[in-house]
Coordinates of C-alpha atoms in Angstrom, one line a residue:
X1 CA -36.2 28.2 -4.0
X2 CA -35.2 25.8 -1.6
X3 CA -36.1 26.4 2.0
X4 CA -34.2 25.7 5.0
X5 CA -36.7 23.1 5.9
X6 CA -36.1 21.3 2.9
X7 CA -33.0 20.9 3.0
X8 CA -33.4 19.6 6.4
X9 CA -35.7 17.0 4.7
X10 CA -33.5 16.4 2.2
X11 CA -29.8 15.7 4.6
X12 CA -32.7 13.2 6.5
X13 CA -33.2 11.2 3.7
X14 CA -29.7 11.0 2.5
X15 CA -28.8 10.2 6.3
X16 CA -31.6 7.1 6.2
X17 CA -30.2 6.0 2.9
X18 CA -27.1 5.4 3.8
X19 CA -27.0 4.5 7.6
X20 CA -26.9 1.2 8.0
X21 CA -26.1 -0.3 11.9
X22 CA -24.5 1.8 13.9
X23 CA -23.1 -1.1 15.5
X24 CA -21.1 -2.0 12.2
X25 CA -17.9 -2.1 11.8
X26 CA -15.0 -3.4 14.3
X27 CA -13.0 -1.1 16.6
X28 CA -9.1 -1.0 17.3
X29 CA -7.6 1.2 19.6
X30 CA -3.8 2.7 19.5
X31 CA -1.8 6.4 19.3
X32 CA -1.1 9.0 16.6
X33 CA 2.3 10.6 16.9
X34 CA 2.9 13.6 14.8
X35 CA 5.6 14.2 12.4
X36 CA 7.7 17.6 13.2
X37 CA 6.7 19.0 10.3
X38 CA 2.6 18.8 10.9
X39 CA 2.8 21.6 13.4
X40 CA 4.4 24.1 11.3
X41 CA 1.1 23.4 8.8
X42 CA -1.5 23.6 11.3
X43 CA -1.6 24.8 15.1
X44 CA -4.1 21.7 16.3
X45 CA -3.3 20.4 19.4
X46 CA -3.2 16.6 17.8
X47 CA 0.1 18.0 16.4
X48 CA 1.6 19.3 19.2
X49 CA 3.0 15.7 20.0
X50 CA 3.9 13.8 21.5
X51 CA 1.4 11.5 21.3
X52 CA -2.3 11.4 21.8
X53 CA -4.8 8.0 22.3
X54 CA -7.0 7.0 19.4
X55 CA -10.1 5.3 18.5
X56 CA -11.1 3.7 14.9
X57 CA -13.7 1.8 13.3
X58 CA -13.0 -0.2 10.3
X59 CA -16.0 -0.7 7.8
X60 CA -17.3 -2.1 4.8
X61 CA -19.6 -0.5 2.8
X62 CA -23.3 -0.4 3.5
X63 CA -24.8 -3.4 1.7
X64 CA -22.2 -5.3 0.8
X65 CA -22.3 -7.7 -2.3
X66 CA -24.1 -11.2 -0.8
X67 CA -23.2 -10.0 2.9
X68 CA -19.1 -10.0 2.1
X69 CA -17.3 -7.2 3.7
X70 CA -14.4 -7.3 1.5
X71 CA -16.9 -6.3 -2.0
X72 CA -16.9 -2.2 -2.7
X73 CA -15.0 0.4 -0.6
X74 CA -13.9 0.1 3.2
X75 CA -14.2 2.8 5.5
X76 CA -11.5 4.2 8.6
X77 CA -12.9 6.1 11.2
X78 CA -10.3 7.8 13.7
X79 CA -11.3 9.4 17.0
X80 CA -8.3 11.9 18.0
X81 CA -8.6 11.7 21.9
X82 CA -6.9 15.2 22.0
X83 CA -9.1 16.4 25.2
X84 CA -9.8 20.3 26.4
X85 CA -12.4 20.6 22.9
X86 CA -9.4 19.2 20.5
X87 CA -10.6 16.2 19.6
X88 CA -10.9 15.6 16.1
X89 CA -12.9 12.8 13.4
X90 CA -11.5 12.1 10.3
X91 CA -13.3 10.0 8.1
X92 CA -12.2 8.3 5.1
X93 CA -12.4 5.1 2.4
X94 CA -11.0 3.5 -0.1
X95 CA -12.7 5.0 -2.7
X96 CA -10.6 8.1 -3.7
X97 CA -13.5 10.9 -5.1
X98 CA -17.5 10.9 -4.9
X99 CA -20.2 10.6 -7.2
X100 CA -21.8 13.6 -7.0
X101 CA -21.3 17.0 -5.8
X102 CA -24.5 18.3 -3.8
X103 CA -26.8 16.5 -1.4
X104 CA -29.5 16.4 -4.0
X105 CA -27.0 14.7 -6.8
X106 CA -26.2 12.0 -4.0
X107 CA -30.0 10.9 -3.1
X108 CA -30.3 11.1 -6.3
X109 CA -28.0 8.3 -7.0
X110 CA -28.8 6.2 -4.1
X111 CA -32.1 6.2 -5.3
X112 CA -31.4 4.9 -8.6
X113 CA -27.9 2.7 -7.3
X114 CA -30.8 1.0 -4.7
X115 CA -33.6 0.4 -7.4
X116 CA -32.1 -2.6 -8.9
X117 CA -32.8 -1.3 -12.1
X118 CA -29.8 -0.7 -14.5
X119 CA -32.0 1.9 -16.5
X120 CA -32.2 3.6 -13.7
X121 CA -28.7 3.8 -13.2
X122 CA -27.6 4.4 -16.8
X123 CA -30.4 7.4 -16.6
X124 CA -28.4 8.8 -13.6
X125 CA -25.0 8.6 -15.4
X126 CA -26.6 10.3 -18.2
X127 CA -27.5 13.3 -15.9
X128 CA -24.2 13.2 -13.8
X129 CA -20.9 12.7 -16.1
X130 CA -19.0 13.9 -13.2
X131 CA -19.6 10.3 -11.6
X132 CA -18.1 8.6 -14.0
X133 CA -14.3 8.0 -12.3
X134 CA -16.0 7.4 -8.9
X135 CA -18.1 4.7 -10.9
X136 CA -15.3 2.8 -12.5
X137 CA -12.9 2.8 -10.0
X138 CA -15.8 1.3 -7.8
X139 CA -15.9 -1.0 -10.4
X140 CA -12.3 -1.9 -11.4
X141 CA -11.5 -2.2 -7.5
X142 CA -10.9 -5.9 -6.3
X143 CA -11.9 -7.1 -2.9
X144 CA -9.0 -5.9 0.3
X145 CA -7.2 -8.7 1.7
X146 CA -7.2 -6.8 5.6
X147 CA -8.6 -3.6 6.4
X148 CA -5.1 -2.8 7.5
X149 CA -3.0 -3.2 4.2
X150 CA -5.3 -0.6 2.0
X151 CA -4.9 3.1 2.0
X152 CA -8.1 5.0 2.5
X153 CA -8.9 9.1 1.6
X154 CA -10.5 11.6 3.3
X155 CA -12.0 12.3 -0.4
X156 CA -12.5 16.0 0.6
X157 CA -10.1 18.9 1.1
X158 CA -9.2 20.1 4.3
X159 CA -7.8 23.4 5.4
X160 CA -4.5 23.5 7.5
X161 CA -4.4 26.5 9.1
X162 CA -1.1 27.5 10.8
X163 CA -0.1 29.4 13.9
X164 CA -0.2 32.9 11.8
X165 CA -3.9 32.1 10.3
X166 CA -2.4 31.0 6.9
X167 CA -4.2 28.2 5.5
X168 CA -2.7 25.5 2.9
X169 CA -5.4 23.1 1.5
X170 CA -5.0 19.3 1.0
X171 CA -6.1 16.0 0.7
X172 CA -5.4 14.1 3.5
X173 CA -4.8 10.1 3.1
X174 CA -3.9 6.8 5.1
X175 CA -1.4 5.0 4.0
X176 CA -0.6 1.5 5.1
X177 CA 2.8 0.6 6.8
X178 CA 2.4 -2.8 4.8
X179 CA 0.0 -2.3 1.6
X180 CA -1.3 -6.3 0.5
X181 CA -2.4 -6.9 -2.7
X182 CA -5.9 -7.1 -3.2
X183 CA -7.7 -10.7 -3.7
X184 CA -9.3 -12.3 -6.9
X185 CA -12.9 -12.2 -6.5
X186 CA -12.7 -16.0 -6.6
X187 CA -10.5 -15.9 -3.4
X188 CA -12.9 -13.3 -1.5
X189 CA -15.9 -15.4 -1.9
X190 CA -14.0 -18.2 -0.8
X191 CA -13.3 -16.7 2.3
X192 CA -16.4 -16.6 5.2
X193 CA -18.5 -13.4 4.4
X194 CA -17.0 -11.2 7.7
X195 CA -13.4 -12.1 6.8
X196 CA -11.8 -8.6 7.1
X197 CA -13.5 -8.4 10.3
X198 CA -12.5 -11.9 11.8
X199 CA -9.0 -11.0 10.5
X200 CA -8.1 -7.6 12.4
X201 CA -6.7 -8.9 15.6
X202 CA -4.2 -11.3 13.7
X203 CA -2.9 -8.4 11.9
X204 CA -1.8 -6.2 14.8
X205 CA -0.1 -4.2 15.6
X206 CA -0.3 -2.5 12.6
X207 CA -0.1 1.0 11.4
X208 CA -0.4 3.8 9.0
X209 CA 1.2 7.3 8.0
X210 CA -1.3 10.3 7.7
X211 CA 0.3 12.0 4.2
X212 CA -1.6 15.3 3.1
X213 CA -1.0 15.9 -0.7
X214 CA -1.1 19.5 -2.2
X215 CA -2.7 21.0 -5.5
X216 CA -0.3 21.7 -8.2
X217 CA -1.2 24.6 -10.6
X218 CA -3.5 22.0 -12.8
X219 CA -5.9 21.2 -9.6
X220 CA -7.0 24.4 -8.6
X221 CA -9.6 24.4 -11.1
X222 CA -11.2 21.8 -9.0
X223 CA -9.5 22.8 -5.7
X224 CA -13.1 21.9 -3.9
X225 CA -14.6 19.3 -6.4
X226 CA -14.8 15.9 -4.2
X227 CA -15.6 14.3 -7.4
X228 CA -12.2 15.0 -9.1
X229 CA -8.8 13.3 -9.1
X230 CA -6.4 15.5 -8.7
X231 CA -3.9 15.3 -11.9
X232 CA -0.8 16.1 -9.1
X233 CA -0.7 12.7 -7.2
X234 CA 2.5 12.3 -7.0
X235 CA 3.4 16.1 -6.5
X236 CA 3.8 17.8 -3.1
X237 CA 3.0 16.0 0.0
X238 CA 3.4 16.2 3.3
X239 CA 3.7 13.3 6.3
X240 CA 2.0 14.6 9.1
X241 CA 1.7 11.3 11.8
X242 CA 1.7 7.8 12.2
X243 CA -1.1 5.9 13.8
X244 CA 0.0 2.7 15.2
X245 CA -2.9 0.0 16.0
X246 CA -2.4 -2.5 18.3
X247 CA -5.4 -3.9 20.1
X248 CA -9.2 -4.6 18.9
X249 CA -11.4 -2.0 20.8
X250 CA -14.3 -3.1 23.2
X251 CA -17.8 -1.6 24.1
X252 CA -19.8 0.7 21.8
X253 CA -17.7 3.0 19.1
X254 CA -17.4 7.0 19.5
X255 CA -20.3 8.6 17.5
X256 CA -17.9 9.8 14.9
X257 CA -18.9 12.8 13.0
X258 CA -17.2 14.8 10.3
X259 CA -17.6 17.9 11.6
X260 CA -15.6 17.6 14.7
X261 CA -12.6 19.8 13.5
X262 CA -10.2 21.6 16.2
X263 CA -8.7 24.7 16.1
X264 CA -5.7 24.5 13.2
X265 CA -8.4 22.8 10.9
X266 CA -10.5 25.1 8.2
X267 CA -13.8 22.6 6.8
X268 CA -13.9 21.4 3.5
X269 CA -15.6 23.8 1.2
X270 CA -17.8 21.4 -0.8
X271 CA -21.7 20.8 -0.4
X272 CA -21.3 17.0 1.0
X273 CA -18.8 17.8 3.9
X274 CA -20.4 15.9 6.8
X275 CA -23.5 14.6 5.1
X276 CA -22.4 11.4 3.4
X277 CA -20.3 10.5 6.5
X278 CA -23.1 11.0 9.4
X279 CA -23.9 7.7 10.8
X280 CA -22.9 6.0 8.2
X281 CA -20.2 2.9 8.1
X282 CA -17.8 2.5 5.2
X283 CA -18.7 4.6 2.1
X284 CA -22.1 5.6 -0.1
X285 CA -21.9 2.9 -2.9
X286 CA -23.4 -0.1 -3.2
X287 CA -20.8 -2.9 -3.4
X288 CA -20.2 -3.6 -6.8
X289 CA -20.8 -7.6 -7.5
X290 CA -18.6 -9.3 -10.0
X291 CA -21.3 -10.0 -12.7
X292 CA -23.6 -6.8 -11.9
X293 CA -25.1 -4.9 -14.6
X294 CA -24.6 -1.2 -14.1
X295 CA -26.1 -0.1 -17.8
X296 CA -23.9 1.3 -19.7
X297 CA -21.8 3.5 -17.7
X298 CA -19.4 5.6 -19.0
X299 CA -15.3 5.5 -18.4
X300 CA -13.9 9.0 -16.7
X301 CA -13.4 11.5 -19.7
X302 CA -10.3 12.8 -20.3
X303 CA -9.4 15.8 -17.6
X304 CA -9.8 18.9 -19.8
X305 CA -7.3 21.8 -19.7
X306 CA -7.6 24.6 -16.6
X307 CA -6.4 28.0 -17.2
X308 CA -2.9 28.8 -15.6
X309 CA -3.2 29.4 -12.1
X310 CA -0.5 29.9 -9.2
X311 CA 1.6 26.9 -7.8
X312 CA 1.1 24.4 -4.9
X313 CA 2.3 25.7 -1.6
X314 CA 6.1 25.5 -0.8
X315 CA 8.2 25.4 1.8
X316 CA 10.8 23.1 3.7
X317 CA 7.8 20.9 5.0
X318 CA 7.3 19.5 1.7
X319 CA 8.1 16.9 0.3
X320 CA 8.0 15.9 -3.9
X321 CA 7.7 12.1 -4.4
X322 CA 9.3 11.0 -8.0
X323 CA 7.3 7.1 -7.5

């Protein structure tokens, strides 16, 4: 049985693993401004408008292929200066899902991801099937262009909990006022190794729109699995803000930490809430190079069939997106 203590010993060794400087990263500063419709979802004080400052680190992911920034997934780090206790971290990357499911399934993989041995990695896959999608689109994913024209996920699903205690779960997700297309891999390494970096002042002001997206009947199987797509993407969602950017931040960054949730906020359920996020800048992979062998790594299998279950949340706050 696993002790307390151990799994103390075990959230340090993840934490080590996946670190890196906590000087990484480049800050912007700006304001979130809450949609009308985000307060009647949750009673947090960041939605109570009008507006409230903000803080946010933009990351690449530890290790990046040959020191370039713009190889594997990018990270967005946003300090809610709410005051009064209210403040809130959300934390989120580029990568949609995890790998794994439980903080022994995730040093598990950094482990064998850090061995330089494809074996090792093919030998994990083997154990872990549900990494599989988080896996190829890590692989399948071309280098950003700006940190500020990608849309980045919170990966797990939050609780919004309303004046009247209800609570409606959902994926939360930045989306960028002005999505770029991604670079050839050709055109990254052409580009000097801390482009997206360099880059950020030249492309501000800039800005994105905080959407939360809701399970449909299909989903609720894996309601709490941060390792799933959800098959409803382009079913119910709701814009709650807009964060506009429009300055590079100076001195040291906010410790940002997952767990910093406000009243209005419920925590994720899963077991990697606030453990693959603490201290760490942009996400948990290693960056994927363009000739690296993996092993042989399966594709996502298909999504099997979940029993019938009751619908997504509704109400006038919701919106259905057709595209």
């Amino acid at each position: 049985m696993r002790t307390l203590a151990s799994a103390d010993s075990l959230l340090d060794d993840v934490a080590a693993a996946v670190r890196g400087d906590a000087s990484c990263g480049v800050l912007a500063t700006g304001r979130f401004t809450p949609a009308a419709e985000a307060g009647e979802l949750s009673s947090a004080a960041l939605f109570a408008g009008p507006s409230v400052p903000v803080t946010v680190r933009f990351s690449s992911a530890v290790g990046g292929f040959g020191g370039f920034g713009g190889f594997g997934d990018q990270g967005l780090a946003v300090r809610f200066h709410v005051g009064a206790e209210q403040d809130m971290d959300l934390l989120a990357s580029t990568l949609p899902v995890l790998a794994v499911r439980n903080v022994l399934g995730m040093l598990e993989f950094l482990r064998a991801a850090n061995s330089g041995d494809a074996a090792a990695v093919s030998d994990f896959f083997g154990r872990h099937p549900e990494a599989a999608t988080a896996m190829a689109l890590a692989e399948d994913a071309l280098p950003a262009d700006s940190f500020t024209g990608v849309t980045y996920h919170a990966v797990h699903t939050f609780g919004l909990v309303d004046e009247d205690g209800r609570t409606t779960w959902a994926r939360l997700s930045w989306e960028p006022w002005w999505p770029l297309a991604p670079l050839s891999r050709e055109e990254a390494l052409g580009r000097p190794a801390d482009y997206l970096t360099r880059g950020l002042a030249g492309r501000l002001p800039s800005g994105f729109r905080l959407v939360a997206r809701f399970a449909g009947a299909e989903d609720l199987g894996v309601l709490h699995d941060p390792t799933r797509l959800w098959a409803s993407g382009a079913g119910l969602v709701a814009e709650l803000g807009e964060l506009m950017l429009d300055g590079v931040g100076v001195g040291g960054a906010p410790e940002f930490d997952a767990l910093r949730l406000p009243v209005g906020f419920a925590a994720p359920r899963d077991d990697l809430f606030g453990v693959r996020v603490a201290g760490a800048c942009g996400g948990v992979f290693p960056s994927p190079a363009p000739s690296r062998n993996w092993g042989a790594c399966p594709r996502p299998p298909a999504v099997p069939p979940l029993p019938p279950a009751a619908g997504a949340p509704c109400g006038s706050v919701l919106k259905r997106r057709t595209g």
